[in-house]
Coordinates of C-alpha atoms in Angstrom, one line a residue:
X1 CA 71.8 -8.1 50.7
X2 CA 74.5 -6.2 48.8
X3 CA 78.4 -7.8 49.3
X4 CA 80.9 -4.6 50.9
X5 CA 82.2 -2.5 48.6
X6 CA 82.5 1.0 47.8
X7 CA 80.7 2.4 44.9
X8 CA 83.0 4.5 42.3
X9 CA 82.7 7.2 39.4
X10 CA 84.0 6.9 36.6
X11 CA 84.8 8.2 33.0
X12 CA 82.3 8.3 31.0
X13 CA 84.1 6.7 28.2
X14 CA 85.3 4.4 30.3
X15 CA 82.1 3.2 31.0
X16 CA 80.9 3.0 27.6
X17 CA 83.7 1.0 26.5
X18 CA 83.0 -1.7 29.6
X19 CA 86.4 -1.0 30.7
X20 CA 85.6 -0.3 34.5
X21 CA 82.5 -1.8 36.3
X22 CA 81.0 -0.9 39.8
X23 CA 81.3 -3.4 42.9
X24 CA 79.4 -6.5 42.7
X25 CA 76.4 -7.3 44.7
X26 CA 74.3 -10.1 45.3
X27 CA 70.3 -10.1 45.9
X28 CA 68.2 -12.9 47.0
X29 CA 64.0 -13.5 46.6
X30 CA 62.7 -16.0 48.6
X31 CA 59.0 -17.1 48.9
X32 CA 56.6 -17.8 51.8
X33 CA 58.9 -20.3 52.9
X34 CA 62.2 -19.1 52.8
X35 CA 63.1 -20.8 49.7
X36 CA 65.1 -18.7 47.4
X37 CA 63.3 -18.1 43.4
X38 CA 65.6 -15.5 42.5
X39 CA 69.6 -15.1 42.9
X40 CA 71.3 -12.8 41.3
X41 CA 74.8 -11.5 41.6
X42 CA 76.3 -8.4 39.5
X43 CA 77.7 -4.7 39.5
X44 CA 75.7 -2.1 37.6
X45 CA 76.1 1.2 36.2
X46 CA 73.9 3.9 34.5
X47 CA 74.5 6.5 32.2
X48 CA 71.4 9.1 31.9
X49 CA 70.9 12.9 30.8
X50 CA 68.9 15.3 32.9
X51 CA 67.9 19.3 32.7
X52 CA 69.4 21.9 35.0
X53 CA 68.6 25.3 35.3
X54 CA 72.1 26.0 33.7
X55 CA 71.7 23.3 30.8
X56 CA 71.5 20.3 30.0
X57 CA 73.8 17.6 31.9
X58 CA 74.9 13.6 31.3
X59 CA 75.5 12.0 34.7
X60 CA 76.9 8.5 35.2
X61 CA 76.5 6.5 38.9
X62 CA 76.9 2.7 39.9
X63 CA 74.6 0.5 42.1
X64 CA 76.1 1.2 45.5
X65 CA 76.6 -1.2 48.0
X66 CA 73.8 -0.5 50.1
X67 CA 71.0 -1.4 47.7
X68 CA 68.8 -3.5 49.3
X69 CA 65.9 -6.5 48.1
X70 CA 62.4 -4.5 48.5
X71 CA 59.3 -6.8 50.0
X72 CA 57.9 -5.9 46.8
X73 CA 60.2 -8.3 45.2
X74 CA 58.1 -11.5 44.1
X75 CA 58.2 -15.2 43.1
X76 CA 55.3 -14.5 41.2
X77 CA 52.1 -16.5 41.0
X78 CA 51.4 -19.6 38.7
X79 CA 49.6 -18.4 35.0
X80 CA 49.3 -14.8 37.0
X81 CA 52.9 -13.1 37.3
X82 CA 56.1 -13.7 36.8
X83 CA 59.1 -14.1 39.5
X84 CA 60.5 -10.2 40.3
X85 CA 63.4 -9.0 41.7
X86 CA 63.1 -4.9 42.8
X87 CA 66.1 -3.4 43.8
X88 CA 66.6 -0.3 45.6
X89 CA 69.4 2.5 46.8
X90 CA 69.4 6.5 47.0
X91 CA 66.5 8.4 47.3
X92 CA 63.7 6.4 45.9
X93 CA 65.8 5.1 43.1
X94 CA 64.6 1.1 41.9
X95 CA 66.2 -1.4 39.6
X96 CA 63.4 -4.4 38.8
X97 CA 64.1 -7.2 36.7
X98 CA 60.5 -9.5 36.0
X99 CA 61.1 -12.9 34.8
X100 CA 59.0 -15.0 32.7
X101 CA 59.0 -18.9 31.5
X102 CA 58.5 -21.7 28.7
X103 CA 58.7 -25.2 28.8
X104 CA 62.6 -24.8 28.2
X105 CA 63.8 -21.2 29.0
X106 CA 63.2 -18.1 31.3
X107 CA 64.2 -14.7 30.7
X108 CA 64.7 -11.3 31.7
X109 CA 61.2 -10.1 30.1
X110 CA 61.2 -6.7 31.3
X111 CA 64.0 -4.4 32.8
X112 CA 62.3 -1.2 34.9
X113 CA 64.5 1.8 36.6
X114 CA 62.6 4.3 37.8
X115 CA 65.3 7.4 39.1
X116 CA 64.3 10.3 41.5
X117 CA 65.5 13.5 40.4
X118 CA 65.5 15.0 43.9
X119 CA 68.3 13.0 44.9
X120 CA 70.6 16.2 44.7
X121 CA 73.7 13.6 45.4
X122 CA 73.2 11.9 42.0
X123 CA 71.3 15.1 40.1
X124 CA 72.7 18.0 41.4
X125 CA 71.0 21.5 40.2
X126 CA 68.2 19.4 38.6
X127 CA 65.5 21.8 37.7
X128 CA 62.6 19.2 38.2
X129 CA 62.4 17.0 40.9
X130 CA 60.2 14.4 39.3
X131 CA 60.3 10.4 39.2
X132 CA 60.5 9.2 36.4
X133 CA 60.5 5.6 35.2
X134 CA 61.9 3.8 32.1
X135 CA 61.9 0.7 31.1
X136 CA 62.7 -2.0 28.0
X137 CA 62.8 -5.3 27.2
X138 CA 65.8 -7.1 27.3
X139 CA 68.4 -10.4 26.0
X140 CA 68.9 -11.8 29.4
X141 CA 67.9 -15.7 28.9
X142 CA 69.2 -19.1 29.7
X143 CA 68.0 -22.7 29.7
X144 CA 65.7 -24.0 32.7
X145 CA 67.5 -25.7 35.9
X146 CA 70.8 -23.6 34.6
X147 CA 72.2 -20.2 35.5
X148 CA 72.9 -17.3 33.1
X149 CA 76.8 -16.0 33.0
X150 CA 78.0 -13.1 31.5
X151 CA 81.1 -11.6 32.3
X152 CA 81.1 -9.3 29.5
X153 CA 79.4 -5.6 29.7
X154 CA 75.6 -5.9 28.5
X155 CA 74.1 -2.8 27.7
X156 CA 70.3 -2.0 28.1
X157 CA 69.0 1.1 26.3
X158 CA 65.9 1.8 28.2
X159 CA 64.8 5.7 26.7
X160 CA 67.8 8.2 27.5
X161 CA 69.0 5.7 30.2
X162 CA 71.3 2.9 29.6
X163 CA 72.2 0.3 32.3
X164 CA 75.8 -1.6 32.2
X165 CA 75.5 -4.7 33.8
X166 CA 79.1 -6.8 34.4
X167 CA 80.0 -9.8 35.3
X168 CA 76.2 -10.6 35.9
X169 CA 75.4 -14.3 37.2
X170 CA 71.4 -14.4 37.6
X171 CA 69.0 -17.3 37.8
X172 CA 65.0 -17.6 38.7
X173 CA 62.6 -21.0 39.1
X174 CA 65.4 -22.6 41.2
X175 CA 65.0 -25.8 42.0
X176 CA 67.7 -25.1 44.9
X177 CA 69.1 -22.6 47.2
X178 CA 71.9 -21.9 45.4
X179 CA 72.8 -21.1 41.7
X180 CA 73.0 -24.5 39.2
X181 CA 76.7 -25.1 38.6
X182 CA 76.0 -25.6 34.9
X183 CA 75.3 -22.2 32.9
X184 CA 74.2 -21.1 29.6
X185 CA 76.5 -18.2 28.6
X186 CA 75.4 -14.8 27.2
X187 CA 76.4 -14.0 23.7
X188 CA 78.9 -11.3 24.3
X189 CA 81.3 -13.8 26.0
X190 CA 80.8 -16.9 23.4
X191 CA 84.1 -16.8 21.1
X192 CA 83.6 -15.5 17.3
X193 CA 82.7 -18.4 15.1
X194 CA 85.3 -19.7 12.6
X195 CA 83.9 -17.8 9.3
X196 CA 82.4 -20.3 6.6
X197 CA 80.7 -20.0 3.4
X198 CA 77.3 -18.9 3.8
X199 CA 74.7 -21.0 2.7
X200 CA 72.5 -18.4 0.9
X201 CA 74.4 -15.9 -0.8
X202 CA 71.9 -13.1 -0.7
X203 CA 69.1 -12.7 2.2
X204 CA 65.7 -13.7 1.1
X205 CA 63.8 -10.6 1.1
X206 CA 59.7 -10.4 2.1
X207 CA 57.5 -9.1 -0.1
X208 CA 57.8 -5.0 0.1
X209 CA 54.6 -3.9 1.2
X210 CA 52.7 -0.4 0.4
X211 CA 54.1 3.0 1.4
X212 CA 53.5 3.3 5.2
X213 CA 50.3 6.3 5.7
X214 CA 51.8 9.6 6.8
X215 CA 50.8 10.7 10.3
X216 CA 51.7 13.5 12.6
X217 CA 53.7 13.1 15.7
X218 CA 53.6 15.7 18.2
X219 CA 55.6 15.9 21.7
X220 CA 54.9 19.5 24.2
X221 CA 56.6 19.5 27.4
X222 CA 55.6 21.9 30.1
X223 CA 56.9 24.9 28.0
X224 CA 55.0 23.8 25.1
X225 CA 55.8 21.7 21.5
X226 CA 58.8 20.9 21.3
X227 CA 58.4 18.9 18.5
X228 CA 56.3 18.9 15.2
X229 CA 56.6 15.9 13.0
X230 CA 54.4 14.0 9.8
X231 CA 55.8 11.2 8.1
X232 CA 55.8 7.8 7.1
X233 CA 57.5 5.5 8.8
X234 CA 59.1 1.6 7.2
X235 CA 61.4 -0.3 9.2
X236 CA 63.9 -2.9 7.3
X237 CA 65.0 -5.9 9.2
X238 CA 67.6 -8.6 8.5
X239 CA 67.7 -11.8 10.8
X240 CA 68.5 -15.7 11.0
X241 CA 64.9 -17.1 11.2
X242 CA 64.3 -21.0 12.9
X243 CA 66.0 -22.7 10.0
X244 CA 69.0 -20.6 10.1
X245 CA 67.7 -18.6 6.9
X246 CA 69.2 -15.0 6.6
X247 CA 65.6 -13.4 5.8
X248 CA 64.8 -9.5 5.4
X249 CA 61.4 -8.5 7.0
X250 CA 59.6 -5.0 6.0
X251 CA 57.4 -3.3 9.1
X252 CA 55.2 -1.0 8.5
X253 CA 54.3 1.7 11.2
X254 CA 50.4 1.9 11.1
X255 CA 49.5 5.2 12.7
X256 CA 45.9 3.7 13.7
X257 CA 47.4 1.5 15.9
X258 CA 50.4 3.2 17.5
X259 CA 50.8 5.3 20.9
X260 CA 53.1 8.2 20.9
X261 CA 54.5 9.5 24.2
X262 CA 57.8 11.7 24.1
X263 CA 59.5 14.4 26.3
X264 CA 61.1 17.7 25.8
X265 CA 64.3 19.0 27.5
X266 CA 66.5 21.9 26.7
X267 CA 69.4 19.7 24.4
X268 CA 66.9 16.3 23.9
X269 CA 63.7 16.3 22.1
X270 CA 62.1 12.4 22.4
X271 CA 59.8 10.4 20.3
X272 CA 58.3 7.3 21.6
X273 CA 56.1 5.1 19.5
X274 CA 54.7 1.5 20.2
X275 CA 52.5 -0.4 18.0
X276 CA 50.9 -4.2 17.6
X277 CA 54.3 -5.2 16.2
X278 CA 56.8 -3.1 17.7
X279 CA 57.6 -3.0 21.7
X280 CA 59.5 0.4 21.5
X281 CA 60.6 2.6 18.4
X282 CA 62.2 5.5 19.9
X283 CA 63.7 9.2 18.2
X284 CA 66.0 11.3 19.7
X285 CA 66.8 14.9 18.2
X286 CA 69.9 16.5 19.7
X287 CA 70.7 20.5 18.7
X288 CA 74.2 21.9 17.7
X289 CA 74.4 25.5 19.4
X290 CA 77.8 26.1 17.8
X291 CA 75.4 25.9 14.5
X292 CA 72.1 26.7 15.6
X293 CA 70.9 23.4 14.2
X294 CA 68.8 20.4 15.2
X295 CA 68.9 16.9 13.7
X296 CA 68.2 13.6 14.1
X297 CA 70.9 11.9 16.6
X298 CA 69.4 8.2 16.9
X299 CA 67.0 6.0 16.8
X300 CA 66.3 2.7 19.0
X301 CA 64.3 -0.1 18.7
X302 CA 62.8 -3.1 20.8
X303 CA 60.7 -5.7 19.3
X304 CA 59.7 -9.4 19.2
X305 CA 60.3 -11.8 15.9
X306 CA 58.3 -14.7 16.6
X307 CA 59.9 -16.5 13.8
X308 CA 63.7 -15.7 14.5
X309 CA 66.2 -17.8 15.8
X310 CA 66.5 -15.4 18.8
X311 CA 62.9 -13.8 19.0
X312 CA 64.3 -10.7 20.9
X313 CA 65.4 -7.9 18.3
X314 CA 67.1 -4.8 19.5
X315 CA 69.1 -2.4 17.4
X316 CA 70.4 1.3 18.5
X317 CA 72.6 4.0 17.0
X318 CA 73.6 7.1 18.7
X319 CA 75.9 8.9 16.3
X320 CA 73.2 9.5 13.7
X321 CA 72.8 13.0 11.7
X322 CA 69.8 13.2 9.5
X323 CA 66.6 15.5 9.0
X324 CA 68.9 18.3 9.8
X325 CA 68.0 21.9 9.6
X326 CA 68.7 25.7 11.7
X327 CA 66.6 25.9 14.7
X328 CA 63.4 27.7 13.9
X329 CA 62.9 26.4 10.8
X330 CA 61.6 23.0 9.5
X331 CA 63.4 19.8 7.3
X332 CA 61.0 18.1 4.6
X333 CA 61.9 15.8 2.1
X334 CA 58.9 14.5 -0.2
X335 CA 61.8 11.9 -1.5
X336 CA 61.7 8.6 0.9
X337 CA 65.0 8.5 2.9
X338 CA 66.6 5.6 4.6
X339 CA 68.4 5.6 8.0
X340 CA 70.5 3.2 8.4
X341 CA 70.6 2.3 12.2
X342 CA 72.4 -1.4 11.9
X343 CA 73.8 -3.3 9.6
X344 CA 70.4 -5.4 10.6
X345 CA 68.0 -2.4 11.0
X346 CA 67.2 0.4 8.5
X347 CA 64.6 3.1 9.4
X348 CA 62.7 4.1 5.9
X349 CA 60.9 7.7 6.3
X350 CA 58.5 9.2 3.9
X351 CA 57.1 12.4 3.3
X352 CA 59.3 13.9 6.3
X353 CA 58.3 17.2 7.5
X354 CA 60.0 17.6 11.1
X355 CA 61.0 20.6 13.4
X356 CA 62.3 20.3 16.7
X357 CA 62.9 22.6 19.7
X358 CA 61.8 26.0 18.9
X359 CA 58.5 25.7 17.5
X360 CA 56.2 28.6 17.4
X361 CA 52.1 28.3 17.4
X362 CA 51.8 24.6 17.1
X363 CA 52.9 26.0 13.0
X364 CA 56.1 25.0 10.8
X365 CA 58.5 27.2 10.4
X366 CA 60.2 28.4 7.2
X367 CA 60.9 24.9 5.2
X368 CA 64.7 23.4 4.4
X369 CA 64.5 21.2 1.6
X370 CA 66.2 18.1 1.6
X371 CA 69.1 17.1 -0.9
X372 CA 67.4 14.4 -3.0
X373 CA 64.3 16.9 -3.2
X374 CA 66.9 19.4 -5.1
X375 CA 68.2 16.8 -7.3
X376 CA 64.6 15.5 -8.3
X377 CA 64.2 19.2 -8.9
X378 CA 67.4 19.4 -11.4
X379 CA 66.5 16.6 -13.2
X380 CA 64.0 18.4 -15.4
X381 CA 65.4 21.7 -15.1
X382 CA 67.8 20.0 -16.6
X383 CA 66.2 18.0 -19.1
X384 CA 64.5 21.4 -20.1
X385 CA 67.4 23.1 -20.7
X386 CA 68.9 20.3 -22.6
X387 CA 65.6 20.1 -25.1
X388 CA 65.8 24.3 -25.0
X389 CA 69.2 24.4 -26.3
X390 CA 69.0 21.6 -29.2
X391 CA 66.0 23.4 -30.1
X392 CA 68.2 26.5 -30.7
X393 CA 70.7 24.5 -32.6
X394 CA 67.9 23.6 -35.2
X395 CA 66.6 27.1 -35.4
X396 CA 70.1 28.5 -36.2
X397 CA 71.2 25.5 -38.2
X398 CA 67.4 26.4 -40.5
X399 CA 68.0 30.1 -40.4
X400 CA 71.9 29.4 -41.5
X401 CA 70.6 27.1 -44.1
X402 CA 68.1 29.2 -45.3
X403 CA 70.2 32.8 -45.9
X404 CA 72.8 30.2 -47.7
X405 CA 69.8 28.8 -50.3
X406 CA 68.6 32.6 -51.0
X407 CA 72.4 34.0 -51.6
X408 CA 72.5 31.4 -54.8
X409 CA 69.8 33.4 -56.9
X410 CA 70.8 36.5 -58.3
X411 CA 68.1 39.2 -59.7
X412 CA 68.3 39.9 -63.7

């Protein structure tokens, strides 16, 4: 059941910053015999982007009061499924959160919202009427037998949705019908640490493995390709392992093994990829119409670090501008180019040739060649010229020389 309280709007700013929240709700699961698995308590908000016939349109809307527990909520089955909690409001709109164990901790495991663009309320003039369904893993964790607190905002990127929860209590396995009165606090609300010298001066890098293969990447919507890519892709990762060693891990994308899903809309061209190692590695190219330009506007990633201190590594950057070039035409770069997402992530591309949006018979358009392509270019030219002109030094300096040695003979 969701506590009274009216659901507001808000900035969007605002809600990026954390500064405003929706009202707070609390859901209960209980199994067969009334006995509660699941209690959660929180107020949520979502930021996502949708197309109208008109453009393309950002919309922001909180969990309302009225959301309700489904009967498809679960407290799971032993070695078979985890506890779930399915929330839903509007018209066919769901929040689920699925829980999984160890011998010491649970966690959120997977976060789901799947939005229904029908519901003219929440997307008006949406010129598809589709449900569509995100989803990504998440940092939502606490100790067994204890509830997780986190007053703070936490944000979940989950494709070109993000979900704001605040002031989020939430525990599953309970061993009670009530939350535990001892907690295990989310990071955002832990105070900074007093600085201290670092143990290891410089992270330990991994081995650098081979140049990731080149592979194409192709996303068509319903009016077509909207997106035309080959490259090689690296990712760079710097995290405190077990032992509390700062350690630098090189991924490399293997093509073989990775699935590609994406969509197109009018101002958003997305590239999904998920492989052995990585959960979700996701592109988003934005367009400029002012300048007739598309680029590269961020890049998220979700993936597991079995070694790390905290095994759950996200990383996302929204303010990016690479691989830029004029709509219609292509950006290539033979030169390897790194993206730095983080100050823990870097995203190392090779052999880029990208176009996005307007792409004409499945074919490239005309190429823009990237910066450090022209440089590598002037370097001989330059080098050339050099060699060319201290040749021509010599051949005047001889030719000077030589008129000078004939002058001193004179005929008798």
């Amino acid at each position: 059941m969701a506590a009274p309280s009216g659901a507001r709007r808000r900035p969007l700013l605002l809600l990026l910053l954390g500064l405003m929240h929706g009202a707070s709700a609390v859901f209960v699961v209980k199994d067969g015999n009334g006995t509660a698995c699941i209690m959660a308590n929180f107020s949520a908000a979502f930021l996502t982007n949708y197309d109208t016939n008109s453009g393309f349109k950002n919309v922001t809307f909180d969990l309302p009061s009225d959301a309700v527990v489904l009967n498809s909520s679960s407290c799971g089955k032993d070695n078979a499924s985890g506890p779930s909690l399915v929330v839903a409001f509007g018209r066919g709109h769901t929040l689920t959160l699925t829980f999984a164990r160890n011998a010491t901790r649970y966690r959120v495991q997977l976060m789901r919202f799947v939005y229904n663009l029908s519901d003219a309320q929440i997307f008006p003039n949406a010129s598809s009427k589709e449900v569509k369904t995100v989803e990504s893993v998440t940092d939502i964790k606490a100790d067994i037998n204890k509830t997780y607190r986190c007053v703070s905002s936490d944000q979940i990127h989950m494709s070109n949705v993000t979900v704001t929860l605040h002031d989020a209590t939430i525990q599953a396995y309970l061993s009670s019908n009530s939350f535990s009165k001892e907690e295990t606090r989310c990071e955002q609300d832990r105070p900074s640490p007093t600085p201290t010298p670092p143990v290891t001066p410089h992270p330990s890098p991994s081995p650098t493995p081979e140049s990731p293969s080149v592979n194409k990447y192709n996303v068509s919507g319903t009016n077509g390709t909207c997106l035309l890519a080959t490259m090689g892709l690296q990712l760079n990762i710097t995290y405190e392992n077990r032992d509390n060693m700062t350690v630098t891990r090189v991924f490399n994308i293997n093509p073989n093994k990775t699935r590609v899903n994406g969509s197109c809309t009018a101002q958003l061209v997305t590239l999904e990829l998920r492989d052995e190692d990585v959960t979700l590695l996701v592109f988003h190219f934005g367009m400029n119409a002012t300048s007739s330009q598309f680029f590269l506007q961020e890049i998220q990633l979700d993936m597991t670090l079995p070694d790390a201190r905290d095994p759950t590594f996200k990383a996302a950057n929204s303010s990016l501008r690479a691989l830029q070039a004029t709509i219609g035409n292509s950006y290539r770069c033979n030169a390897e180019e790194r993206l730095r997402v983080t100050e823990a992530l870097s995203v190392n591309v090779f052999r880029v040739w990208v176009q996005a949006f307007q792409v004409e018979g499945d074919k490239f358009g005309s190429v823009e060649e990237c910066q450090l392509d022209e440089n590598n270019m002037m370097i001989p030219i330059a080098v050339g010229g050099a060699l060319a002109g201290l040749v021509l030094i010599v051949l005047i300096a001889y030719l000077i020389g030589r008129k000078r040695s004939h002058a001193g003979y004179q005929t008798i």
